[in-house]
mmCIF file of C-alpha atoms in Angstrom:
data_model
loop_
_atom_site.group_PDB
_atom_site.id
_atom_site.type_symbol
_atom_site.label_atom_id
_atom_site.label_comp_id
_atom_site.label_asym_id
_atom_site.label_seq_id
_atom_site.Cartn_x
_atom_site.Cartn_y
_atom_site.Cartn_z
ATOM 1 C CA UNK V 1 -32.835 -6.322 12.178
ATOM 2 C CA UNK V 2 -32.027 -10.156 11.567
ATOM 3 C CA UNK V 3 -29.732 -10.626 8.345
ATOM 4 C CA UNK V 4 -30.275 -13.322 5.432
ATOM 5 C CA UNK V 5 -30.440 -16.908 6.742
ATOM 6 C CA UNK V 6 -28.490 -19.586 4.828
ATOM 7 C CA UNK V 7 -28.418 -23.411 5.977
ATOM 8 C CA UNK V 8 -26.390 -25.847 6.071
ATOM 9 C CA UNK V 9 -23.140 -23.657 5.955
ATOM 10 C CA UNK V 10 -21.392 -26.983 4.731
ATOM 11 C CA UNK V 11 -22.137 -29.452 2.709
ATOM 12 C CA UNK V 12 -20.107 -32.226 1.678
ATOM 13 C CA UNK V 13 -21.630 -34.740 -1.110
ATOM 14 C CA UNK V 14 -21.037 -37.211 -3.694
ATOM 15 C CA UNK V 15 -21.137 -36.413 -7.568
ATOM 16 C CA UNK V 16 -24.405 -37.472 -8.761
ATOM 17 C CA UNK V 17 -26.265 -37.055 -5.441
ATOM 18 C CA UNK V 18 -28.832 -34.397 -5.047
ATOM 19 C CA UNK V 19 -28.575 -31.422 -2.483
ATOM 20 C CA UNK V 20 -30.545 -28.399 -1.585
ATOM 21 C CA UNK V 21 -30.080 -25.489 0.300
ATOM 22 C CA UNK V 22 -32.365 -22.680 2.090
ATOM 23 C CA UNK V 23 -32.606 -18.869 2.351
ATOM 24 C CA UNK V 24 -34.804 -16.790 4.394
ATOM 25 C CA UNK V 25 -34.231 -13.447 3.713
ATOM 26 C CA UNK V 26 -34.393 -10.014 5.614
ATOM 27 C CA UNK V 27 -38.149 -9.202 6.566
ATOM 28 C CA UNK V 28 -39.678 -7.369 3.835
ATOM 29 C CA UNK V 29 -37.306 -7.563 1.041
ATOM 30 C CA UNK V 30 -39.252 -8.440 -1.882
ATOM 31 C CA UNK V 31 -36.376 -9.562 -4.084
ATOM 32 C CA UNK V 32 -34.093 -12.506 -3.850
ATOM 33 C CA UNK V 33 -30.788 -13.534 -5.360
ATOM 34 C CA UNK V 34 -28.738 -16.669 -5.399
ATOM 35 C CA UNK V 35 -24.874 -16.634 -6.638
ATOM 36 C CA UNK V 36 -22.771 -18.913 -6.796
ATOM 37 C CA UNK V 37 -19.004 -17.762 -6.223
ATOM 38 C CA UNK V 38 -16.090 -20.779 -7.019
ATOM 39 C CA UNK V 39 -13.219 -20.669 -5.337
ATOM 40 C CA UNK V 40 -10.798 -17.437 -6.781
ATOM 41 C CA UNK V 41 -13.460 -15.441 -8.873
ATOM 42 C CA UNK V 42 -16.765 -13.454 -7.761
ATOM 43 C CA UNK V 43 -20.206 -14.160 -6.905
ATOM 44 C CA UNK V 44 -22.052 -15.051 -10.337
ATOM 45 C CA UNK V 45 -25.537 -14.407 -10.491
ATOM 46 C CA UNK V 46 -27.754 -17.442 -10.673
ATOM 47 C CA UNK V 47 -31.398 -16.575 -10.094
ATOM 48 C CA UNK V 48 -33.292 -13.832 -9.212
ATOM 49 C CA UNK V 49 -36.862 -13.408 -7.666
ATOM 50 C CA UNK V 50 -39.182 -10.553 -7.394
ATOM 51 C CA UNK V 51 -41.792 -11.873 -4.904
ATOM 52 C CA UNK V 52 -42.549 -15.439 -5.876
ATOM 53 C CA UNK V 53 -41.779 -14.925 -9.743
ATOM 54 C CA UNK V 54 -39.044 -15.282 -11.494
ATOM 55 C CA UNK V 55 -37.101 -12.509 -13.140
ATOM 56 C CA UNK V 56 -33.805 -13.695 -14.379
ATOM 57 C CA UNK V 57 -32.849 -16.937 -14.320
ATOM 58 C CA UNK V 58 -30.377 -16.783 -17.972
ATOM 59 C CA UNK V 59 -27.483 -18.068 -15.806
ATOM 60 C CA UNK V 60 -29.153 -21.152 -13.911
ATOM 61 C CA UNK V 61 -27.857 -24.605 -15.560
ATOM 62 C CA UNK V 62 -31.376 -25.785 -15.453
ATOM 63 C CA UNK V 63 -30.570 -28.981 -16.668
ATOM 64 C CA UNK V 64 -29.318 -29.686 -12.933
ATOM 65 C CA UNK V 65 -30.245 -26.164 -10.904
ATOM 66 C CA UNK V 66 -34.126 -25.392 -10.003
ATOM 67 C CA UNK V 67 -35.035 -22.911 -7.562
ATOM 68 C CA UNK V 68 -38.466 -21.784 -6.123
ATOM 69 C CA UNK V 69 -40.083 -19.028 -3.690
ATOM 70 C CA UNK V 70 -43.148 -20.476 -3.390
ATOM 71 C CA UNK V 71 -44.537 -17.971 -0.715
ATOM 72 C CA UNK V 72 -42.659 -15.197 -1.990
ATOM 73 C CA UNK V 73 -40.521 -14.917 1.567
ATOM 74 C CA UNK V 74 -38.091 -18.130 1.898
ATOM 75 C CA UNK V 75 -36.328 -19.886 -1.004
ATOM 76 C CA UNK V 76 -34.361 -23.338 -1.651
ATOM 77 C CA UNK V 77 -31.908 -24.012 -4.547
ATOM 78 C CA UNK V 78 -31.631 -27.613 -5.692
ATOM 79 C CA UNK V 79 -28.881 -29.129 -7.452
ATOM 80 C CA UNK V 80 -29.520 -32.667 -8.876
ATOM 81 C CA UNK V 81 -27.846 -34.323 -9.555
ATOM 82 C CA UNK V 82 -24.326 -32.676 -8.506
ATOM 83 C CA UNK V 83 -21.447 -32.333 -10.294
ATOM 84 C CA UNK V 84 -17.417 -31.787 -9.224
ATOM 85 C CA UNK V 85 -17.627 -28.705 -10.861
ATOM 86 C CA UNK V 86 -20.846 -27.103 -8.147
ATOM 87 C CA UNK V 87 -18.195 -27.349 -5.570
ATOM 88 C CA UNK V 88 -18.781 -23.850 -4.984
ATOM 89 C CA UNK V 89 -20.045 -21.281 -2.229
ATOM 90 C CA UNK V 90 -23.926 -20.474 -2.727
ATOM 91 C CA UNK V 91 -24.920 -16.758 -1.653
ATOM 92 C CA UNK V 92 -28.226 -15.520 -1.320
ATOM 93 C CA UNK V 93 -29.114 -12.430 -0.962
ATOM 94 C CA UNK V 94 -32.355 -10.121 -0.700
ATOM 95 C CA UNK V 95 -33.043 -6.269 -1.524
ATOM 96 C CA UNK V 96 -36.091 -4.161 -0.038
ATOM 97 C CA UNK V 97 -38.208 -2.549 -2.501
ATOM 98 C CA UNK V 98 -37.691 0.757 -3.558
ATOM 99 C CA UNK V 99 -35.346 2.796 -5.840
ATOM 100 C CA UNK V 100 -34.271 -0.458 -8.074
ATOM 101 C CA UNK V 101 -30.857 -0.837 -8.796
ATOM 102 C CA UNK V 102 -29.966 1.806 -6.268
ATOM 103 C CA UNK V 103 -30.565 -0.379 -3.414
ATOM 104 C CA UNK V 104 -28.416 -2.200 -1.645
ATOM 105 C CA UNK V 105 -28.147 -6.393 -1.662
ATOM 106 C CA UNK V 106 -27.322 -7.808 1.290
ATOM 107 C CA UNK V 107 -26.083 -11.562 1.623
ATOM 108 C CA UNK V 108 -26.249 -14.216 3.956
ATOM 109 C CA UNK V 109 -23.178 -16.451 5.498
ATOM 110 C CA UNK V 110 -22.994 -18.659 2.478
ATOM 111 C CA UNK V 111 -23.512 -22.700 1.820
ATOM 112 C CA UNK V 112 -20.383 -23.985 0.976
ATOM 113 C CA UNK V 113 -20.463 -27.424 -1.609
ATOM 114 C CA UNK V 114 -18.066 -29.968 -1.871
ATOM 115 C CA UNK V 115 -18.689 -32.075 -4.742
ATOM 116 C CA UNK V 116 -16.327 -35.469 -4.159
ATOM 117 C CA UNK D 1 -21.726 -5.407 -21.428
ATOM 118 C CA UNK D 2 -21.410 -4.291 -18.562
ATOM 119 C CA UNK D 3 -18.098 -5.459 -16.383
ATOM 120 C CA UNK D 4 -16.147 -4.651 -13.500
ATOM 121 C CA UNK D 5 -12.468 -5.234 -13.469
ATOM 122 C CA UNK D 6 -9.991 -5.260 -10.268
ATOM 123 C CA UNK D 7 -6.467 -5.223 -11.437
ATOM 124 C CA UNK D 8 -4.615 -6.699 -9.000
ATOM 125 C CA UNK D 9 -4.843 -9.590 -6.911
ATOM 126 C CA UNK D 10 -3.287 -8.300 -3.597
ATOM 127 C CA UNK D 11 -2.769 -5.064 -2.092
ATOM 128 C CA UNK D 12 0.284 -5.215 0.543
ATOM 129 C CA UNK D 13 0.209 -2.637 3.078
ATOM 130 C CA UNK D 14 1.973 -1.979 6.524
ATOM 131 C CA UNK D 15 -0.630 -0.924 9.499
ATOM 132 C CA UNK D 16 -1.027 2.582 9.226
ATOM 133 C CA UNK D 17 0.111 2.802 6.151
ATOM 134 C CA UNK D 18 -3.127 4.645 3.499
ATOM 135 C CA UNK D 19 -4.333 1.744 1.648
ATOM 136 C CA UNK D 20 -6.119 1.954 -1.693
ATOM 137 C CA UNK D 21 -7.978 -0.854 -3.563
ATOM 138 C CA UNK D 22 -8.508 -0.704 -7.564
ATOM 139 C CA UNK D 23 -11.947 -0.667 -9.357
ATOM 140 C CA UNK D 24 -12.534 -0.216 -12.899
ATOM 141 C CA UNK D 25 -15.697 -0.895 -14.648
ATOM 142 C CA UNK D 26 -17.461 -0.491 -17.927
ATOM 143 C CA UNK D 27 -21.223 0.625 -18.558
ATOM 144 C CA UNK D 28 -23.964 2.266 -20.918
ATOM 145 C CA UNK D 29 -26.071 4.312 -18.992
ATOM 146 C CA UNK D 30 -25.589 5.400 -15.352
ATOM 147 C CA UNK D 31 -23.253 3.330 -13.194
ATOM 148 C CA UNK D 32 -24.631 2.384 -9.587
ATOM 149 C CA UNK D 33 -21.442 1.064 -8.292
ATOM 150 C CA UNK D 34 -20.643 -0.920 -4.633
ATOM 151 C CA UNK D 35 -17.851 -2.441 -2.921
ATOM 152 C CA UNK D 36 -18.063 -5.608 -0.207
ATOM 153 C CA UNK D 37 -15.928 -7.249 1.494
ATOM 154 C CA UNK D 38 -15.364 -10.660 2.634
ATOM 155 C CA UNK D 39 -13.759 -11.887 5.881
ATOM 156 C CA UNK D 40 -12.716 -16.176 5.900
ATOM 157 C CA UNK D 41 -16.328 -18.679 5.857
ATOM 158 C CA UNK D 42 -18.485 -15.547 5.722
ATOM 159 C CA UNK D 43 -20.918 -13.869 3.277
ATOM 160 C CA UNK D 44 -20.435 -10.051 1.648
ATOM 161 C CA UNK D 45 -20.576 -7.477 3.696
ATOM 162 C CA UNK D 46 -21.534 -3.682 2.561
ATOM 163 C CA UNK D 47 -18.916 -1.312 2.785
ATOM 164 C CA UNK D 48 -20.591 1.460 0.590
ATOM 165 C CA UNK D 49 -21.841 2.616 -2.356
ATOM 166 C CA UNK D 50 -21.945 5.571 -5.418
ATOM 167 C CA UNK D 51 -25.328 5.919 -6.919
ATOM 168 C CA UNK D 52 -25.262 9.900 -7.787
ATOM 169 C CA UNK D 53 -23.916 13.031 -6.227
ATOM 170 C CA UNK D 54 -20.562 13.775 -4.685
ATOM 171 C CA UNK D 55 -17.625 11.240 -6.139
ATOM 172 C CA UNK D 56 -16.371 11.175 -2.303
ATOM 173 C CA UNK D 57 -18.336 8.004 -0.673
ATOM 174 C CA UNK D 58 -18.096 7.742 3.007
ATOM 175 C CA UNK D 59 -18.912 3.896 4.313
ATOM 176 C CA UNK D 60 -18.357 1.419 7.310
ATOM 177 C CA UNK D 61 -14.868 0.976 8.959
ATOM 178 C CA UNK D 62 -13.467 3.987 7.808
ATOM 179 C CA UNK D 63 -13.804 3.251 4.314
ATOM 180 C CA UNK D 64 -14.076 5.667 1.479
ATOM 181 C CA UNK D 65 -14.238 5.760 -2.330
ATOM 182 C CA UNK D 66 -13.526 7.654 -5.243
ATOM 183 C CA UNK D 67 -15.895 7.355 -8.030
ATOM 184 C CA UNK D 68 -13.822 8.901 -11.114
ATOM 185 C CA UNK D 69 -16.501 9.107 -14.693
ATOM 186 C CA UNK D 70 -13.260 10.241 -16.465
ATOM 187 C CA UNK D 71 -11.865 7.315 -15.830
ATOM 188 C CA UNK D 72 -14.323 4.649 -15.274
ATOM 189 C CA UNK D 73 -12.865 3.837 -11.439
ATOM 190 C CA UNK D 74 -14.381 3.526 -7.824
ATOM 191 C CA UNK D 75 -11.103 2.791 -6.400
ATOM 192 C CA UNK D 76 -11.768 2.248 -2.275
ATOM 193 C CA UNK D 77 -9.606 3.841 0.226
ATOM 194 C CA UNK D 78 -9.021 4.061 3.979
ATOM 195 C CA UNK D 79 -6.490 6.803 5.195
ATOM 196 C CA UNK D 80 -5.150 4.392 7.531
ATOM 197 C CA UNK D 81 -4.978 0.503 7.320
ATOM 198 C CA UNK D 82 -5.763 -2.220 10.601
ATOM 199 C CA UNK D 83 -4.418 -5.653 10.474
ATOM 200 C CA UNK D 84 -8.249 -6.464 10.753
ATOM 201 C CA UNK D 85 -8.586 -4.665 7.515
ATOM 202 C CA UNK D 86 -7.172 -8.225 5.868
ATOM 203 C CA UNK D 87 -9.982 -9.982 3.741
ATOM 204 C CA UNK D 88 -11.322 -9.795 0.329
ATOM 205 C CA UNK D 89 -12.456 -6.560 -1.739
ATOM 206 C CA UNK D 90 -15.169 -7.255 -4.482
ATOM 207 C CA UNK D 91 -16.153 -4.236 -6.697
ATOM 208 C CA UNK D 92 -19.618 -4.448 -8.420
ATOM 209 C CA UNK D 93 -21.726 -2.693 -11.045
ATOM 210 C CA UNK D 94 -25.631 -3.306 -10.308
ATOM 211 C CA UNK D 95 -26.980 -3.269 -13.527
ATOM 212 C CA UNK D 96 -30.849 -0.769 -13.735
ATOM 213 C CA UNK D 97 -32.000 -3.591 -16.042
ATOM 214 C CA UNK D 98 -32.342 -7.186 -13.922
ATOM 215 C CA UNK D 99 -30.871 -5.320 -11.372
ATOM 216 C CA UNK D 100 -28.064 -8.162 -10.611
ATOM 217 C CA UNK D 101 -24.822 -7.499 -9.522
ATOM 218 C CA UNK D 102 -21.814 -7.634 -11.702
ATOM 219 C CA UNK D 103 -19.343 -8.366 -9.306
ATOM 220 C CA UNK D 104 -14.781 -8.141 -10.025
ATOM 221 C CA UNK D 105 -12.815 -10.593 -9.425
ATOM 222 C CA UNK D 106 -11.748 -9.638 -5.630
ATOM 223 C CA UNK D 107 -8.538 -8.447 -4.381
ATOM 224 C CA UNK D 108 -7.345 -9.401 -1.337
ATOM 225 C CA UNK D 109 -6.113 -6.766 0.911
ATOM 226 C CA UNK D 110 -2.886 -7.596 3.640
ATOM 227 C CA UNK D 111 -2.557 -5.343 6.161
ATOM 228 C CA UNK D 112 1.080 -6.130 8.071
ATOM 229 C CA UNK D 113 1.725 -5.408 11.523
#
């Protein structure tokens, strides 16, 4: 079974510039997460989707952060425009459908941001 | 709230040596409680989990944990520690509301040869 797909894995860019990134996650899992974990602390949840809706997204600086799952299978994460504080590993990952918070998350490789 | 806290930074260890990796959290309701790890330029990887049942969690590599309600822990073991063992150890607390992970702040595990 292929894993979560993440591109690029690096990204170096200038503050103010724009950036996105993509996710295709495992086959069949209907929900999708993106985190973003800086440098010395854990993953923090920024968005989650159930499908192609959105189910928590309390967390996203939406002033500069938008996200979308159009189909409901791959997602992108767009940061415009950036600031030095995004420099910062972006993790998605996806869950199957099933028991809820019993089931696992499992994450793709990571983008990681440099903001210069 | 819910939270997760991992009191220490590194764990030292010599190769062979048991090895065990702290985990306390805090939660109303029923904790569903995980532990990843993370090798250099890569994403989480699933080591195991405690949803109900027996506190004695078998998972990948040799890994076990110890879910304690007494004490609010899930402290992750392994009876015998590889240099390959290095990387970083995140506990988390997946919350049965949004359903997002609640993840410590890592500790990062060096196994010496």
């Amino acid at each position: 079974e292929a894993g979560v797909a993440q591109s690029p894995r690096y990204k170096i860019i200038e503050k103010r510039q724009s950036v996105a990134f993509w996710c295709n996650p495992i086959s069949g899992h209907a929900t999708l997460y993106w985190y973003q974990q800086i440098l010395g602390q854990g993953p923090k949840l920024l968005i989650q989707f159930q499908n192609n809706g959105v189910v928590d997204d309390s967390q996203l600086p939406k002033d500069r952060f938008s996200a979308e799952r159009l189909k409901g299978v791959d997602s992108t994460l767009k940061i415009q425009p950036a600031k030095l504080e995004d420099s910062a590993v972006y993790l998605c990952a996806s869950k199957k459908p099933g028991q809820g918070a019993r089931e696992t998350q499992y994450f793709g490789p990571g983008t990681r941001l440099l903001v210069l | 709230a819910q939270s997760v806290a991992q009191p220490e930074d590194q764990v030292n260890v010599a190769e062979g040596n048991p090895l065990t990796v702290k985990c306390t959290y805090s939660v109303s309701g029923n904790p569903y409680l995980f532990w990843y790890v993370q090798y250099p330029n890569r994403g989480l990887q699933f080591l195991l989990k405690y949803i109900t049942g027996d506190n004695l969690v078998k998972g990948s590599y040799g890994f076990e944990a110890e879910f304690n309600k007494s004490q609010t822990s899930f402290h992750l073991k392994k009876p015998s520690a590889l240099v390959s063992d290095s990387a970083l150890y995140f506990c988390a607390l997946q919350n049965t509301g949004f359903q997002k992970l609640v993840f410590g702040t890592g500790t990062r595990l060096l196994v010496s040869p």
